[in-house]
Coordinates of C-alpha atoms in Angstrom, one line a residue:
Chain A
X25 CA 132.3 126.4 93.0
X26 CA 132.1 123.9 95.8
X27 CA 129.4 121.2 95.8
X28 CA 127.9 119.6 98.8
X29 CA 128.9 115.9 99.3
X30 CA 126.1 113.5 98.1
X31 CA 124.0 112.1 100.9
X32 CA 124.9 108.6 102.1
X33 CA 122.7 106.1 100.4
X34 CA 121.2 104.8 103.6
X35 CA 120.1 108.3 104.6
X36 CA 118.3 108.7 101.3
X37 CA 116.7 105.3 101.5
X38 CA 115.6 105.7 105.1
X39 CA 114.0 109.1 104.4
X40 CA 112.0 107.8 101.4
X41 CA 111.0 104.5 103.0
X42 CA 109.8 106.3 106.1
X43 CA 107.7 108.7 104.1
X44 CA 106.2 105.9 102.1
X45 CA 105.4 103.9 105.3
X46 CA 103.7 106.9 106.8
X47 CA 101.6 107.3 103.6
X48 CA 100.6 103.6 103.3
X49 CA 100.2 103.0 107.1
X50 CA 97.6 105.7 107.1
X51 CA 95.3 103.6 104.9
X52 CA 93.6 100.9 107.0
X53 CA 91.7 99.7 103.8
X54 CA 95.1 99.0 102.0
X55 CA 95.9 96.7 104.9
X56 CA 92.5 95.0 104.8
X57 CA 93.0 94.3 101.1
X58 CA 96.6 93.2 101.5
X59 CA 98.2 95.9 99.4
X60 CA 101.9 96.9 99.9
X61 CA 104.2 99.1 97.8
X62 CA 107.6 98.4 96.2
X63 CA 109.7 101.4 95.7
X64 CA 112.6 101.9 93.2
X65 CA 113.7 105.5 93.4
X66 CA 110.5 107.5 93.0
X67 CA 108.7 104.7 91.1
X68 CA 106.0 102.8 93.1
X69 CA 104.5 99.4 92.3
X70 CA 101.4 98.4 94.2
X71 CA 101.3 94.7 95.2
X72 CA 98.0 93.0 95.9
X73 CA 98.9 89.8 97.7
X74 CA 96.4 87.1 96.9
X75 CA 94.1 85.8 99.5
X76 CA 90.7 84.0 99.4
X77 CA 88.6 87.1 100.5
X78 CA 89.5 88.8 97.2
X79 CA 87.5 86.2 95.1
X80 CA 84.4 87.4 93.4
X81 CA 83.6 84.3 91.3
X82 CA 84.4 81.1 93.1
X83 CA 83.7 78.9 90.1
X84 CA 86.3 80.3 87.7
X85 CA 87.8 81.4 90.2
X86 CA 88.4 85.1 89.6
X87 CA 89.2 88.3 91.6
X88 CA 86.2 90.4 92.5
X89 CA 85.7 93.4 90.3
X90 CA 85.3 95.5 93.4
X91 CA 88.6 94.3 94.9
X92 CA 90.3 95.1 91.5
X93 CA 88.7 98.6 91.4
X94 CA 89.8 99.2 95.0
X95 CA 93.4 98.1 94.3
X96 CA 93.5 100.4 91.3
X97 CA 92.1 103.3 93.3
X98 CA 94.4 102.8 96.3
X99 CA 97.4 102.7 93.9
X100 CA 96.2 105.8 92.1
X101 CA 95.8 107.8 95.4
X102 CA 99.1 106.6 96.9
X103 CA 100.9 107.3 93.5
X104 CA 99.4 110.8 93.3
X105 CA 100.2 111.6 97.0
X106 CA 103.7 110.3 96.6
X107 CA 104.3 112.5 93.6
X108 CA 102.8 115.4 95.6
X109 CA 105.1 115.0 98.6
X110 CA 108.3 113.9 96.7
X111 CA 109.8 117.4 96.0
X112 CA 109.1 118.6 99.5
X113 CA 110.6 115.4 100.9
X114 CA 113.8 115.7 98.8
X115 CA 114.2 119.4 99.5
X116 CA 114.0 118.8 103.3
X117 CA 110.7 120.7 103.6
X118 CA 109.1 117.6 105.0
X119 CA 110.9 115.8 107.8
X120 CA 110.5 112.1 107.1
X121 CA 111.7 111.2 110.6
X122 CA 108.6 112.9 112.2
X123 CA 106.1 112.0 109.5
X124 CA 103.1 110.0 110.6
X125 CA 99.7 109.4 109.0
X126 CA 98.5 112.3 111.1
X127 CA 101.2 114.8 110.2
X128 CA 101.4 114.0 106.4
X129 CA 99.7 116.5 104.0
X130 CA 96.0 115.7 103.4
X131 CA 95.3 113.1 100.8
X132 CA 93.8 113.9 97.4
X133 CA 90.0 113.1 97.2
X134 CA 88.6 111.0 94.4
X135 CA 86.1 112.9 92.2
X136 CA 85.5 110.1 89.7
X137 CA 87.0 106.8 88.8
X138 CA 86.4 104.7 85.7
X139 CA 87.5 101.1 85.6
X140 CA 88.0 99.1 82.5
X141 CA 88.0 95.3 83.1
X142 CA 90.1 93.7 80.3
X143 CA 90.2 90.1 81.5
X144 CA 89.4 88.1 84.6
X145 CA 91.8 88.6 87.5
X146 CA 93.5 85.3 88.3
X147 CA 93.7 83.9 91.9
X148 CA 97.3 85.1 92.4
X149 CA 99.2 88.3 93.2
X150 CA 98.5 91.4 91.1
X151 CA 100.6 94.5 90.5
X152 CA 99.7 98.1 89.6
X153 CA 101.4 101.3 88.7
X154 CA 99.9 104.8 88.5
X155 CA 100.9 107.5 86.0
X156 CA 100.0 111.1 86.9
X157 CA 99.0 112.6 83.6
X158 CA 98.3 116.0 85.0
X159 CA 98.5 117.5 88.5
X160 CA 97.5 121.1 88.9
X161 CA 96.8 123.1 92.1
X162 CA 93.2 121.9 92.4
X163 CA 92.7 118.9 90.1
X164 CA 94.7 115.9 89.0
X165 CA 94.2 113.2 86.4
X166 CA 95.7 109.8 87.0
X167 CA 95.9 106.6 84.9
X168 CA 96.6 103.2 86.5
X169 CA 97.3 99.8 85.1
X170 CA 97.2 96.4 86.8
X171 CA 98.8 93.1 85.6
X172 CA 99.6 89.7 87.0
X173 CA 102.1 87.4 85.3
X174 CA 103.1 89.6 82.3
X175 CA 103.6 93.3 82.5
X176 CA 102.3 93.7 79.0
X177 CA 99.2 91.7 79.7
X178 CA 97.1 94.3 81.6
X179 CA 93.9 92.8 83.2
X180 CA 92.4 96.0 84.4
X181 CA 93.1 99.8 84.0
X182 CA 91.4 102.9 85.3
X183 CA 91.5 106.7 85.0
X184 CA 90.5 108.9 87.8
X185 CA 90.2 112.6 88.6
X186 CA 91.2 113.9 92.0
X187 CA 90.7 117.0 94.1
X188 CA 94.1 118.1 95.4
X189 CA 94.4 119.2 99.1
X190 CA 94.7 122.9 99.7
X191 CA 98.3 124.1 99.9
X192 CA 99.6 126.8 102.2
X193 CA 102.1 128.3 99.8
Chain B
X28 CA 62.4 87.2 74.2
X29 CA 64.7 85.7 76.7
X30 CA 64.4 82.1 77.7
X31 CA 66.7 82.4 80.7
X32 CA 65.5 80.6 83.7
X33 CA 62.5 79.0 82.0
X34 CA 64.1 76.4 79.8
X35 CA 62.3 73.6 81.5
X36 CA 58.8 75.2 81.2
X37 CA 56.7 73.9 78.3
X38 CA 55.3 76.4 75.7
X39 CA 52.3 78.1 77.0
X40 CA 53.1 77.4 80.6
X41 CA 55.4 80.4 80.8
X42 CA 52.8 83.0 81.9
X43 CA 51.6 80.8 84.8
X44 CA 55.1 80.2 86.0
X45 CA 56.5 83.6 85.4
X46 CA 56.0 84.9 89.0
X47 CA 57.5 81.7 90.4
X48 CA 60.4 81.9 87.9
X49 CA 61.1 85.5 89.0
X50 CA 61.0 84.5 92.6
X51 CA 63.3 81.5 92.0
X52 CA 65.7 83.8 90.0
X53 CA 65.8 86.2 92.9
X54 CA 66.6 83.4 95.3
X55 CA 69.4 82.1 93.0
X56 CA 70.8 85.6 92.8
X57 CA 70.7 86.1 96.6
X58 CA 72.4 82.8 97.3
X59 CA 75.0 83.6 94.6
X60 CA 75.9 86.9 96.2
X61 CA 76.2 85.3 99.7
X62 CA 78.7 82.8 98.3
X63 CA 81.0 85.5 97.0
X64 CA 84.1 85.6 99.3
X65 CA 84.8 89.3 98.8
X66 CA 81.2 90.3 99.4
X67 CA 81.2 88.2 102.5
X68 CA 84.5 89.8 103.7
X69 CA 82.8 93.2 103.4
X70 CA 79.7 91.8 105.2
X71 CA 77.4 92.8 102.3
X72 CA 73.7 91.9 102.6
X73 CA 71.0 91.7 99.9
X74 CA 68.1 93.7 101.2
X75 CA 65.8 93.7 98.1
X76 CA 66.0 92.0 94.8
X77 CA 64.0 91.4 91.6
X78 CA 63.1 92.6 88.2
X79 CA 66.5 94.1 87.4
X80 CA 66.7 96.0 90.6
X81 CA 68.9 95.3 93.6
X82 CA 69.5 96.9 97.0
X83 CA 72.6 95.8 98.9
X84 CA 74.0 97.2 102.1
X85 CA 77.2 97.0 104.0
X86 CA 78.0 98.0 107.7
X87 CA 80.5 100.6 108.7
X88 CA 83.8 99.0 109.5
X89 CA 87.0 100.7 110.7
X90 CA 89.1 98.3 108.6
X91 CA 87.7 100.0 105.5
X92 CA 88.8 103.5 106.4
X93 CA 90.7 105.5 103.8
X94 CA 91.8 108.4 106.0
X95 CA 92.2 107.8 109.7
X96 CA 92.0 111.5 110.4
X97 CA 88.3 111.5 109.7
X98 CA 87.3 107.8 109.7
X99 CA 85.8 108.0 106.3
X100 CA 85.4 104.7 104.4
X101 CA 87.7 104.4 101.4
X102 CA 86.2 105.0 97.9
X103 CA 87.4 101.6 96.9
X104 CA 85.0 99.9 99.4
X105 CA 82.1 102.0 98.0
X106 CA 83.1 100.8 94.5
X107 CA 83.1 97.2 95.6
X108 CA 79.5 97.6 97.0
X109 CA 78.3 99.4 93.8
X110 CA 80.0 96.8 91.6
X111 CA 78.4 93.9 93.4
X112 CA 75.0 95.6 93.5
X113 CA 75.2 96.3 89.8
X114 CA 76.0 92.7 89.0
X115 CA 73.2 91.5 91.2
X116 CA 70.7 93.8 89.5
X117 CA 71.8 92.3 86.1
X118 CA 71.3 88.7 87.4
X119 CA 67.8 89.6 88.7
X120 CA 66.7 91.1 85.4
X121 CA 63.9 88.9 83.7
X122 CA 66.0 88.9 80.5
X123 CA 69.3 88.9 82.2
X124 CA 72.1 86.3 82.0
X125 CA 72.8 83.4 84.4
X126 CA 76.3 84.7 85.0
X127 CA 77.9 88.1 84.6
X128 CA 81.2 90.1 84.8
X129 CA 81.8 93.8 84.9
X130 CA 83.0 95.3 81.6
X131 CA 83.4 98.8 82.8
X132 CA 82.3 100.8 85.9
X133 CA 82.4 104.6 86.4
X134 CA 81.9 106.0 89.8
X135 CA 81.3 109.6 90.7
X136 CA 82.0 110.5 94.4
X137 CA 79.7 113.2 95.6
X138 CA 80.6 113.4 99.3
X139 CA 82.3 111.4 102.1
X140 CA 80.2 108.7 103.6
X141 CA 79.4 109.6 107.3
X142 CA 81.5 107.4 109.6
X143 CA 79.5 104.9 111.6
X144 CA 76.6 104.7 109.2
X145 CA 75.5 101.8 107.0
X146 CA 76.1 102.2 103.3
X147 CA 73.2 101.3 101.0
X148 CA 73.5 100.8 97.3
X149 CA 70.6 100.6 94.8
X150 CA 71.2 99.5 91.3
X151 CA 68.9 99.2 88.3
X152 CA 69.6 97.2 85.2
X153 CA 67.7 99.3 82.7
X154 CA 68.6 97.6 79.4
X155 CA 69.8 94.2 78.3
X156 CA 71.0 93.2 74.8
X157 CA 72.1 89.7 73.8
X158 CA 75.6 90.5 75.0
X159 CA 75.5 93.6 77.3
X160 CA 73.6 94.7 80.4
X161 CA 73.5 98.4 81.3
X162 CA 73.3 99.5 84.9
X163 CA 73.0 102.7 87.0
X164 CA 73.5 102.7 90.7
X165 CA 73.5 105.0 93.7
X166 CA 75.1 104.7 97.1
X167 CA 73.8 106.5 100.2
X168 CA 74.2 106.5 104.0
X169 CA 71.5 107.5 106.5
X170 CA 71.0 110.8 104.6
X171 CA 69.1 109.2 101.7
X172 CA 68.5 112.6 100.0
X173 CA 72.1 113.2 99.2
X174 CA 74.0 110.4 97.5
X175 CA 77.5 109.5 98.5
X176 CA 78.3 108.2 95.0
X177 CA 76.6 107.3 91.8
X178 CA 77.8 104.8 89.2
X179 CA 77.1 103.6 85.7
X180 CA 78.3 100.3 84.5
X181 CA 78.2 97.8 81.7
X182 CA 78.2 94.0 82.4
X183 CA 78.5 90.9 80.2
X184 CA 75.2 89.2 79.3
X185 CA 75.9 86.0 77.5
X186 CA 72.5 84.5 76.8
X187 CA 70.8 87.8 77.5
X188 CA 67.8 89.3 75.6
X189 CA 67.7 88.9 71.8

């Protein structure tokens, strides 16, 4: 039985990075907050680059709870959307070369989002990763954790429920 | 009973100074909010304040959009407004603390905010213990009858009510 030759690595990377760019570029609010995403295979890490406008308590100083909540929610939505398009992308059913924020599948909508503030956010970069605990046809449940200096020392976490966009198939 | 904000008042003088103290507390809270860089970045404004209730609003801004296909504000920006409004309500409570931080915040999103319209959040701090303040809040746009989102939160209250 003959097997197709593996795709050249740059083709794989270009496809995945193009799809991720289309997804993140479609979120003006992510740009406003200074959020970018690192990708290793299918694993995404949200990066919130520190800047003064994220401060909520100038005396401590500490990140604003609202900025932290927004970072967690953006990471959850991008993580869930990424998981949603990954299979179609890899099977060639979505063409990364022509993907734009306008032609991407619709994004999931947040139903509810519960944030747990564990310690003050320090005035420096923060990171977050989302885990999709369940993703059905209509609903999804996503957990997301954020940390700064130490991966094990989480400063905020959240769980959210999302309404999945309608699918044609 | 809390002694927050009236430490300097002599015994017995409290009743006479209560209204003034409440007004001063509201002013302190208003100034406090206006000095928060993130609230400033989102152009938040304190519209009403006092007695554990706060109303804050925020203009529509295309930089806060979550989906460019419909121009709807991202849920995270609504969270930021509700969180700030909740904290402000805690600070304005007669038995509330002088400083606060969010412990937890749950937001339910009822519908998309209409693009182009100002978002208004109203929060009520309905109970304060010596360590925790409890808050509920609602966000609406021009259609006041149908909330965009509702929230419940707990906030730290060091030096709150006994």
